[in-house]
């Protein structure tokens, strides 16, 4: 009878994330399980509701990325009611969405991941937290960060009604246009955000690229998985958060598939395990081969790194520069290093800021034409966006009155869960040997886990950048022999 | 609002055997005595009796009881009685709750005493829950307008109008026909005394016309009724007569010259009248009227003969309907009745056979002022009928037509036999009856008098079907239950004593006045025995036939009773304002305005108060329906005596049970 | 067991028509099942859906709202408001599987017999539905 | 005297309430002068064991958001209740059940069957669904139980105060924290930080209501472009402002969208939906069943409209015949 190591983080993915590590007689890891004990059943209780309620209803799936659901839902409604929003409506949607992506990414980089790099992974844990990060960055910088986030929130509220659970989304457009005065405020924020994004990129480079120890860590095998990647690209195969086609590349970087959201069911499938409430998304055409990586396993990865891996480049200049720099330094595409996700995230911040500014300055942005009233009979609608954590798909089917009959949601983090399991399993296997549980495991597992920024609704739940873990080591008689805490 | 501790007294009435015959009031009182807040619970044979009331008064005085539950009959019966008791004992009368053990329990669950007892207990406990939360209410006195409106100028309406006028009240009498007089004016004689109908009616009609306290509006109808008991605002529509009555002297020249003829309604279609006409010789007022559907000028645009010949120049084709508004304290409804449509009695052939007529038509034939100058002939060939059959209960007491008794057919039938025998002595008369109902004063005597006449035959049975022979003579088979023989009767004339129904137009009128009706459509009195003229609304009374079939004496008595009720109501001079009005909790009100259109009396408005918009209730307009409270989204609007805080505990108690 | 279950039904009655009808049923000694409990209001328009849900929540198996026939409301138009609220409440309760537990019926002051008849039928129907309690 | 001890915790929530707290920004610092946060797994490293170490009632106030859907959530909430002098239900889910409460129209089984077996993308030939205990080759894994229904916090532990909103807007959060920290607490059971009157009072469009607000038809938000200067209800949109507690500043209406009622009912309203039904139906200007039903066709989903945030606290919650 083997030992059990239970890592029980109080942090969660929409619930408490929980890691169980099973050891064999020799005390080596047999298998690590990552568990998500949370379910609310949106897909079921959305049935019977009027479709137009969905942008607000699905926003409640996640209070952190409510904008992502709100946007995917609004697009699904355009499709459902077969109505094209006026150009200005689309621009406002994409503009506020980029502002949101920036706000979300910056929060994750500074507050969550920051300590790992800014303070350093091997620094004493007392310092490796937000307090430490603040010390290192200096009060000035911190003020900058806080004020940037505040301003971005204000833009979200201005356009969406509320920064959390916005209400603007409607089939065929948005609920209200932007006035000139409002635009002035927005432009100001947008310009400042570009400066801020660049500044952030410098911080990243100093902390990661110019720090050999961390750079090696990023490239280390423990944090590497050769999997498929998925993300949205525009007609020029450039990264886009708001619209485009879904592109999938294989572990060797070759295009494996490029499809319209309507065909998602031919490409994606969900696997169920009895020990967690989460479903595991995998590539249907490859199939589910269990928790293994490589070309023969359908396991895929989404999110910042995946998006850059599937895109041929960035549409905005500064972001393109940074993009080339990263791949240059990491030896070309695709990059399989989990920790490179942080790097990719900051590059996306630059893109989001640039795109935000571009749209805010667009003369058309203040046109009062922000809605086309649907006339068609609704049947089926599918909408896709890139959420901060990856591809997000909303799929609705209704009766002729627009009452929902069937709802299916492919939520960003679900795409990653299988890979997160791999990362944790790998870290565990690398670090737990012969029953000896290296204290470093906590930090390693933590970093592997956090790189994915698993649905921020959870990540925020460990704002200081530390997933509090308990490691309990039992001997074969199930007697507790060691307790570890970070 | 009183902060003093609640002390509830519960009083369970036996109501003789009505309640005690099914459940044991002692057990109920015993149960009640243990309920929260109850300091005393008693039972008594008749709570409404003087000693019963004294019992409650005593407890209020001596035990300081400050909330009273009376478990007895319906509040609609005795609530005022017991409110009076509280008032006499110095307690606010609205701190009373009546639990309806009689109508709602013992009278309907006599078949299941156990269940009845449980239900009684639950109702009492709910009553206790409610009474504990009742609050004292104040009302104010509202002055009652000292005028009365009488709708309908038949004998009942005339009687009521005269009584009111003689008592010194201003009366407006509204009649839709050109003249008052109603059905009675069409009768030749009245049973059983055989007075000449016109001779006794006309003087009263003239009194009405001349009475200084009566304003008469004939050829007029009630357009709308607003306001409340004691202060009704009534709109009257004066239909255009196209004759300026202030000029018309009723000379009748216009009538002679008028070229258009139509069947005469007053003579039951037995002769023709002109388009311009005076309803009947004794008409009050005796003025001409132009029938717009018959007049050539008004229908085809050519003629105007009357205009040319009228010496008074009274003709006025430009007339439009006129409207007047009357403020009255009381309204008496005396709109009479119509005959049941005899055509529906297909097997009797009315409308197909000329010589089948109604009793009312016979009245016209027999009347000196009628189409034949009082000569009874058969319509087909104006021959004197030698054999006449009189069929009673034509449509009455017949589930296929009218289930109820018309209360006049039997005596009218006898009277009609008398008409025949006196004007055609050698005639044979058959009276086909179901039961001979001669209940009134002198009726039985009249019955035997006719019975004893020669050649008047009484057949107990209804004809199956009537056939017409080529010469217009009629034939019918009747099974006579007296002789147990099938009789084949050949008659020259058959008179149908047709059943009675509420008059045309009553359905609209009753809606305007909110008069409840019985399933047959007659006006529904408040209590079949004790309140024969009152209805659910104070200040509105029923008079005569409209409350249900009556003969003349009863109709007259009923009209008098209605007048007396109205006089009583007005003489008091005031009524209490509605206690159960709506009130706004200004602290909670957001001024959303949902309540405003809820009010049928326009009593709610949104006002500015310290820079806030809030709802305001005009308590003089509020009638206490609670529609606003039912709609209020925040619970700021409440109805006194029916607040959420008073109804919810009652609902909870009843839903949970004991 | 539903066959022998004794339902509890709350009836809201307006003072002028339906309550009078219930009284008349009594005065005319019509018998009907003892399962109903009457709550008297001046007009059915005072009855807010909250009362109905409260009754169902606290143990009633069904609720009957009664009032004057359309056009006969003592307060001119109260029963129309009742009708509007009832129809929307019913539609809502249908979604919760409770729609057949709440009814609306009009009774004139003269319809005591019809009331008694109606209650007999209604009690029968509610028996068929079975007890409401224990939905949890 | 020492600083006030405050705890924050979440149950079946979306995280929006956590963000809402973070969004008061500088405000949190003022709070921290008078109070110390002793338990906030979201933001600080504290574990259940640490919580267990507190004496009963040692924590002054616990702010708990999210509904109770899993056994684990009930467990922690009860523990917090024991350790706290005051418990504040924070946000619509803890207050009324919230949007996820709509799941109470269905049985647990129906939810599982669809989510794990019938959903279009699921490949689950063996029909596996999560269970509280699973034997895996390496041993046994347990999982918190998913309850038949979701409950608001108040139905699981005694709640002293409520903070409304989905999520509570910064001004409300700040006000609520302030009264707690300053100890200016209203009677138990009160709602903190919000108004005691319906939203209409603070709605910029209230004055634009017609004197007699009656509707000939209801409209759906996507069917027309409402005039942003006119009362949305008067334009036929079922805006729940009249029945909803104010305090949010009419954010949604300022974005030209009707109020959906996230602040819940006012003090003396027992059932939010019932009141909403009553006022909305009452102003429908028809008198015949046919006309009324015709107009009501636009209310395609009454439960979703009237109970979007409060189904688990409806009076008939225990009576619902779940599908």
PDB file of N, CA, C and O in Angstrom, chain A residues 249-285:
ATOM      1  N   UNK A 249      -2.158  24.496 -34.082  1.00  0.00           N
ATOM      2  CA  UNK A 249      -0.888  23.990 -34.630  1.00  0.00           C
ATOM      3  C   UNK A 249      -0.438  22.774 -33.820  1.00  0.00           C
ATOM      4  O   UNK A 249      -0.809  22.613 -32.666  1.00  0.00           O
ATOM      5  N   UNK A 250       0.329  21.924 -34.478  1.00  0.00           N
ATOM      6  CA  UNK A 250       0.785  20.705 -33.794  1.00  0.00           C
ATOM      7  C   UNK A 250       2.069  21.010 -33.032  1.00  0.00           C
ATOM      8  O   UNK A 250       2.644  22.097 -33.162  1.00  0.00           O
ATOM      9  N   UNK A 251       2.555  20.044 -32.238  1.00  0.00           N
ATOM     10  CA  UNK A 251       3.739  20.312 -31.405  1.00  0.00           C
ATOM     11  C   UNK A 251       4.961  20.728 -32.217  1.00  0.00           C
ATOM     12  O   UNK A 251       5.911  21.284 -31.683  1.00  0.00           O
ATOM     13  N   UNK A 252       4.890  20.477 -33.541  1.00  0.00           N
ATOM     14  CA  UNK A 252       6.064  20.868 -34.323  1.00  0.00           C
ATOM     15  C   UNK A 252       5.824  22.207 -35.032  1.00  0.00           C
ATOM     16  O   UNK A 252       6.609  22.655 -35.839  1.00  0.00           O
ATOM     17  N   UNK A 253       4.675  22.807 -34.746  1.00  0.00           N
ATOM     18  CA  UNK A 253       4.420  24.143 -35.267  1.00  0.00           C
ATOM     19  C   UNK A 253       3.715  24.188 -36.607  1.00  0.00           C
ATOM     20  O   UNK A 253       3.469  25.248 -37.164  1.00  0.00           O
ATOM     21  N   UNK A 254       3.339  23.021 -37.119  1.00  0.00           N
ATOM     22  CA  UNK A 254       2.644  23.003 -38.398  1.00  0.00           C
ATOM     23  C   UNK A 254       1.154  23.224 -38.162  1.00  0.00           C
ATOM     24  O   UNK A 254       0.604  22.758 -37.170  1.00  0.00           O
ATOM     25  N   UNK A 255       0.533  23.929 -39.127  1.00  0.00           N
ATOM     26  CA  UNK A 255      -0.909  24.152 -38.958  1.00  0.00           C
ATOM     27  C   UNK A 255      -1.623  22.813 -38.989  1.00  0.00           C
ATOM     28  O   UNK A 255      -1.481  22.041 -39.929  1.00  0.00           O
ATOM     29  N   UNK A 256      -2.346  22.533 -37.936  1.00  0.00           N
ATOM     30  CA  UNK A 256      -3.082  21.267 -37.875  1.00  0.00           C
ATOM     31  C   UNK A 256      -4.527  21.474 -38.333  1.00  0.00           C
ATOM     32  O   UNK A 256      -5.119  20.635 -38.993  1.00  0.00           O
ATOM     33  N   UNK A 257      -5.062  22.626 -37.987  1.00  0.00           N
ATOM     34  CA  UNK A 257      -6.443  22.927 -38.399  1.00  0.00           C
ATOM     35  C   UNK A 257      -6.655  24.427 -38.334  1.00  0.00           C
ATOM     36  O   UNK A 257      -6.013  25.140 -37.564  1.00  0.00           O
ATOM     37  N   UNK A 258      -7.558  24.896 -39.194  1.00  0.00           N
ATOM     38  CA  UNK A 258      -7.982  26.292 -39.108  1.00  0.00           C
ATOM     39  C   UNK A 258      -9.469  26.285 -39.433  1.00  0.00           C
ATOM     40  O   UNK A 258      -9.867  25.834 -40.506  1.00  0.00           O
ATOM     41  N   UNK A 259     -10.259  26.687 -38.459  1.00  0.00           N
ATOM     42  CA  UNK A 259     -11.708  26.505 -38.687  1.00  0.00           C
ATOM     43  C   UNK A 259     -12.520  27.670 -38.152  1.00  0.00           C
ATOM     44  O   UNK A 259     -12.081  28.415 -37.273  1.00  0.00           O
ATOM     45  N   UNK A 260     -13.710  27.771 -38.729  1.00  0.00           N
ATOM     46  CA  UNK A 260     -14.677  28.752 -38.259  1.00  0.00           C
ATOM     47  C   UNK A 260     -15.304  28.209 -36.976  1.00  0.00           C
ATOM     48  O   UNK A 260     -15.470  27.003 -36.818  1.00  0.00           O
ATOM     49  N   UNK A 261     -15.648  29.124 -36.079  1.00  0.00           N
ATOM     50  CA  UNK A 261     -16.205  28.691 -34.794  1.00  0.00           C
ATOM     51  C   UNK A 261     -17.369  27.709 -34.975  1.00  0.00           C
ATOM     52  O   UNK A 261     -17.567  26.806 -34.167  1.00  0.00           O
ATOM     53  N   UNK A 262     -18.122  27.879 -36.082  1.00  0.00           N
ATOM     54  CA  UNK A 262     -19.271  26.986 -36.299  1.00  0.00           C
ATOM     55  C   UNK A 262     -18.868  25.519 -36.381  1.00  0.00           C
ATOM     56  O   UNK A 262     -19.691  24.635 -36.178  1.00  0.00           O
ATOM     57  N   UNK A 263     -17.601  25.273 -36.714  1.00  0.00           N
ATOM     58  CA  UNK A 263     -17.171  23.872 -36.867  1.00  0.00           C
ATOM     59  C   UNK A 263     -16.493  23.346 -35.614  1.00  0.00           C
ATOM     60  O   UNK A 263     -15.903  22.264 -35.643  1.00  0.00           O
ATOM     61  N   UNK A 264     -16.598  24.088 -34.496  1.00  0.00           N
ATOM     62  CA  UNK A 264     -15.822  23.684 -33.313  1.00  0.00           C
ATOM     63  C   UNK A 264     -16.124  22.253 -32.882  1.00  0.00           C
ATOM     64  O   UNK A 264     -15.258  21.536 -32.392  1.00  0.00           O
ATOM     65  N   UNK A 265     -17.356  21.806 -33.133  1.00  0.00           N
ATOM     66  CA  UNK A 265     -17.710  20.459 -32.665  1.00  0.00           C
ATOM     67  C   UNK A 265     -16.959  19.362 -33.417  1.00  0.00           C
ATOM     68  O   UNK A 265     -16.803  18.265 -32.927  1.00  0.00           O
ATOM     69  N   UNK A 266     -16.498  19.689 -34.646  1.00  0.00           N
ATOM     70  CA  UNK A 266     -15.725  18.669 -35.377  1.00  0.00           C
ATOM     71  C   UNK A 266     -14.295  18.607 -34.861  1.00  0.00           C
ATOM     72  O   UNK A 266     -13.579  17.661 -35.155  1.00  0.00           O
ATOM     73  N   UNK A 267     -13.877  19.626 -34.118  1.00  0.00           N
ATOM     74  CA  UNK A 267     -12.468  19.695 -33.722  1.00  0.00           C
ATOM     75  C   UNK A 267     -12.242  19.496 -32.237  1.00  0.00           C
ATOM     76  O   UNK A 267     -11.194  19.037 -31.824  1.00  0.00           O
ATOM     77  N   UNK A 268     -13.242  19.847 -31.427  1.00  0.00           N
ATOM     78  CA  UNK A 268     -13.041  19.773 -29.983  1.00  0.00           C
ATOM     79  C   UNK A 268     -14.018  18.795 -29.345  1.00  0.00           C
ATOM     80  O   UNK A 268     -15.171  18.680 -29.757  1.00  0.00           O
ATOM     81  N   UNK A 269     -13.523  18.065 -28.336  1.00  0.00           N
ATOM     82  CA  UNK A 269     -14.391  17.158 -27.589  1.00  0.00           C
ATOM     83  C   UNK A 269     -14.024  17.275 -26.111  1.00  0.00           C
ATOM     84  O   UNK A 269     -12.958  17.799 -25.751  1.00  0.00           O
ATOM     85  N   UNK A 270     -14.935  16.816 -25.257  1.00  0.00           N
ATOM     86  CA  UNK A 270     -14.710  16.917 -23.808  1.00  0.00           C
ATOM     87  C   UNK A 270     -14.678  15.527 -23.179  1.00  0.00           C
ATOM     88  O   UNK A 270     -15.540  14.693 -23.451  1.00  0.00           O
ATOM     89  N   UNK A 271     -13.666  15.314 -22.329  1.00  0.00           N
ATOM     90  CA  UNK A 271     -13.508  14.043 -21.625  1.00  0.00           C
ATOM     91  C   UNK A 271     -13.928  14.231 -20.166  1.00  0.00           C
ATOM     92  O   UNK A 271     -13.705  15.293 -19.583  1.00  0.00           O
ATOM     93  N   UNK A 272     -14.585  13.208 -19.600  1.00  0.00           N
ATOM     94  CA  UNK A 272     -15.070  13.311 -18.225  1.00  0.00           C
ATOM     95  C   UNK A 272     -14.317  12.336 -17.314  1.00  0.00           C
ATOM     96  O   UNK A 272     -14.105  11.183 -17.692  1.00  0.00           O
ATOM     97  N   UNK A 273     -13.887  12.810 -16.150  1.00  0.00           N
ATOM     98  CA  UNK A 273     -13.312  11.937 -15.123  1.00  0.00           C
ATOM     99  C   UNK A 273     -14.180  12.017 -13.875  1.00  0.00           C
ATOM    100  O   UNK A 273     -14.727  13.086 -13.572  1.00  0.00           O
ATOM    101  N   UNK A 274     -14.341  10.899 -13.177  1.00  0.00           N
ATOM    102  CA  UNK A 274     -15.254  10.894 -12.020  1.00  0.00           C
ATOM    103  C   UNK A 274     -14.717  11.639 -10.807  1.00  0.00           C
ATOM    104  O   UNK A 274     -15.463  11.955  -9.893  1.00  0.00           O
ATOM    105  N   UNK A 275     -13.426  11.948 -10.788  1.00  0.00           N
ATOM    106  CA  UNK A 275     -12.828  12.520  -9.577  1.00  0.00           C
ATOM    107  C   UNK A 275     -12.712  14.037  -9.588  1.00  0.00           C
ATOM    108  O   UNK A 275     -12.123  14.631  -8.694  1.00  0.00           O
ATOM    109  N   UNK A 276     -13.269  14.669 -10.626  1.00  0.00           N
ATOM    110  CA  UNK A 276     -13.274  16.135 -10.661  1.00  0.00           C
ATOM    111  C   UNK A 276     -14.542  16.608 -11.346  1.00  0.00           C
ATOM    112  O   UNK A 276     -15.141  15.872 -12.138  1.00  0.00           O
ATOM    113  N   UNK A 277     -14.965  17.846 -11.024  1.00  0.00           N
ATOM    114  CA  UNK A 277     -16.167  18.389 -11.664  1.00  0.00           C
ATOM    115  C   UNK A 277     -15.854  19.041 -12.999  1.00  0.00           C
ATOM    116  O   UNK A 277     -16.738  19.389 -13.755  1.00  0.00           O
ATOM    117  N   UNK A 278     -14.546  19.204 -13.295  1.00  0.00           N
ATOM    118  CA  UNK A 278     -14.177  19.840 -14.560  1.00  0.00           C
ATOM    119  C   UNK A 278     -14.142  18.814 -15.681  1.00  0.00           C
ATOM    120  O   UNK A 278     -13.902  17.633 -15.464  1.00  0.00           O
ATOM    121  N   UNK A 279     -14.408  19.311 -16.917  1.00  0.00           N
ATOM    122  CA  UNK A 279     -14.296  18.446 -18.087  1.00  0.00           C
ATOM    123  C   UNK A 279     -12.998  18.797 -18.811  1.00  0.00           C
ATOM    124  O   UNK A 279     -12.544  19.931 -18.769  1.00  0.00           O
ATOM    125  N   UNK A 280     -12.396  17.791 -19.447  1.00  0.00           N
ATOM    126  CA  UNK A 280     -11.112  17.995 -20.130  1.00  0.00           C
ATOM    127  C   UNK A 280     -11.328  18.109 -21.632  1.00  0.00           C
ATOM    128  O   UNK A 280     -11.815  17.169 -22.266  1.00  0.00           O
ATOM    129  N   UNK A 281     -10.960  19.242 -22.196  1.00  0.00           N
ATOM    130  CA  UNK A 281     -11.117  19.421 -23.639  1.00  0.00           C
ATOM    131  C   UNK A 281      -9.893  18.868 -24.354  1.00  0.00           C
ATOM    132  O   UNK A 281      -8.762  19.001 -23.879  1.00  0.00           O
ATOM    133  N   UNK A 282     -10.145  18.196 -25.492  1.00  0.00           N
ATOM    134  CA  UNK A 282      -9.032  17.670 -26.289  1.00  0.00           C
ATOM    135  C   UNK A 282      -9.410  17.748 -27.762  1.00  0.00           C
ATOM    136  O   UNK A 282     -10.577  17.988 -28.111  1.00  0.00           O
ATOM    137  N   UNK A 283      -8.407  17.542 -28.615  1.00  0.00           N
ATOM    138  CA  UNK A 283      -8.649  17.595 -30.060  1.00  0.00           C
ATOM    139  C   UNK A 283      -9.323  16.307 -30.518  1.00  0.00           C
ATOM    140  O   UNK A 283      -8.772  15.211 -30.391  1.00  0.00           O
ATOM    141  N   UNK A 284     -10.521  16.462 -31.047  1.00  0.00           N
ATOM    142  CA  UNK A 284     -11.336  15.302 -31.388  1.00  0.00           C
ATOM    143  C   UNK A 284     -10.632  14.400 -32.409  1.00  0.00           C
ATOM    144  O   UNK A 284     -10.622  13.183 -32.285  1.00  0.00           O
ATOM    145  N   UNK A 285     -10.000  15.030 -33.403  1.00  0.00           N
ATOM    146  CA  UNK A 285      -9.426  14.227 -34.487  1.00  0.00           C
ATOM    147  C   UNK A 285      -8.214  13.434 -34.029  1.00  0.00           C
ATOM    148  O   UNK A 285      -7.839  12.437 -34.640  1.00  0.00           O
TER     149      UNK A 285
END
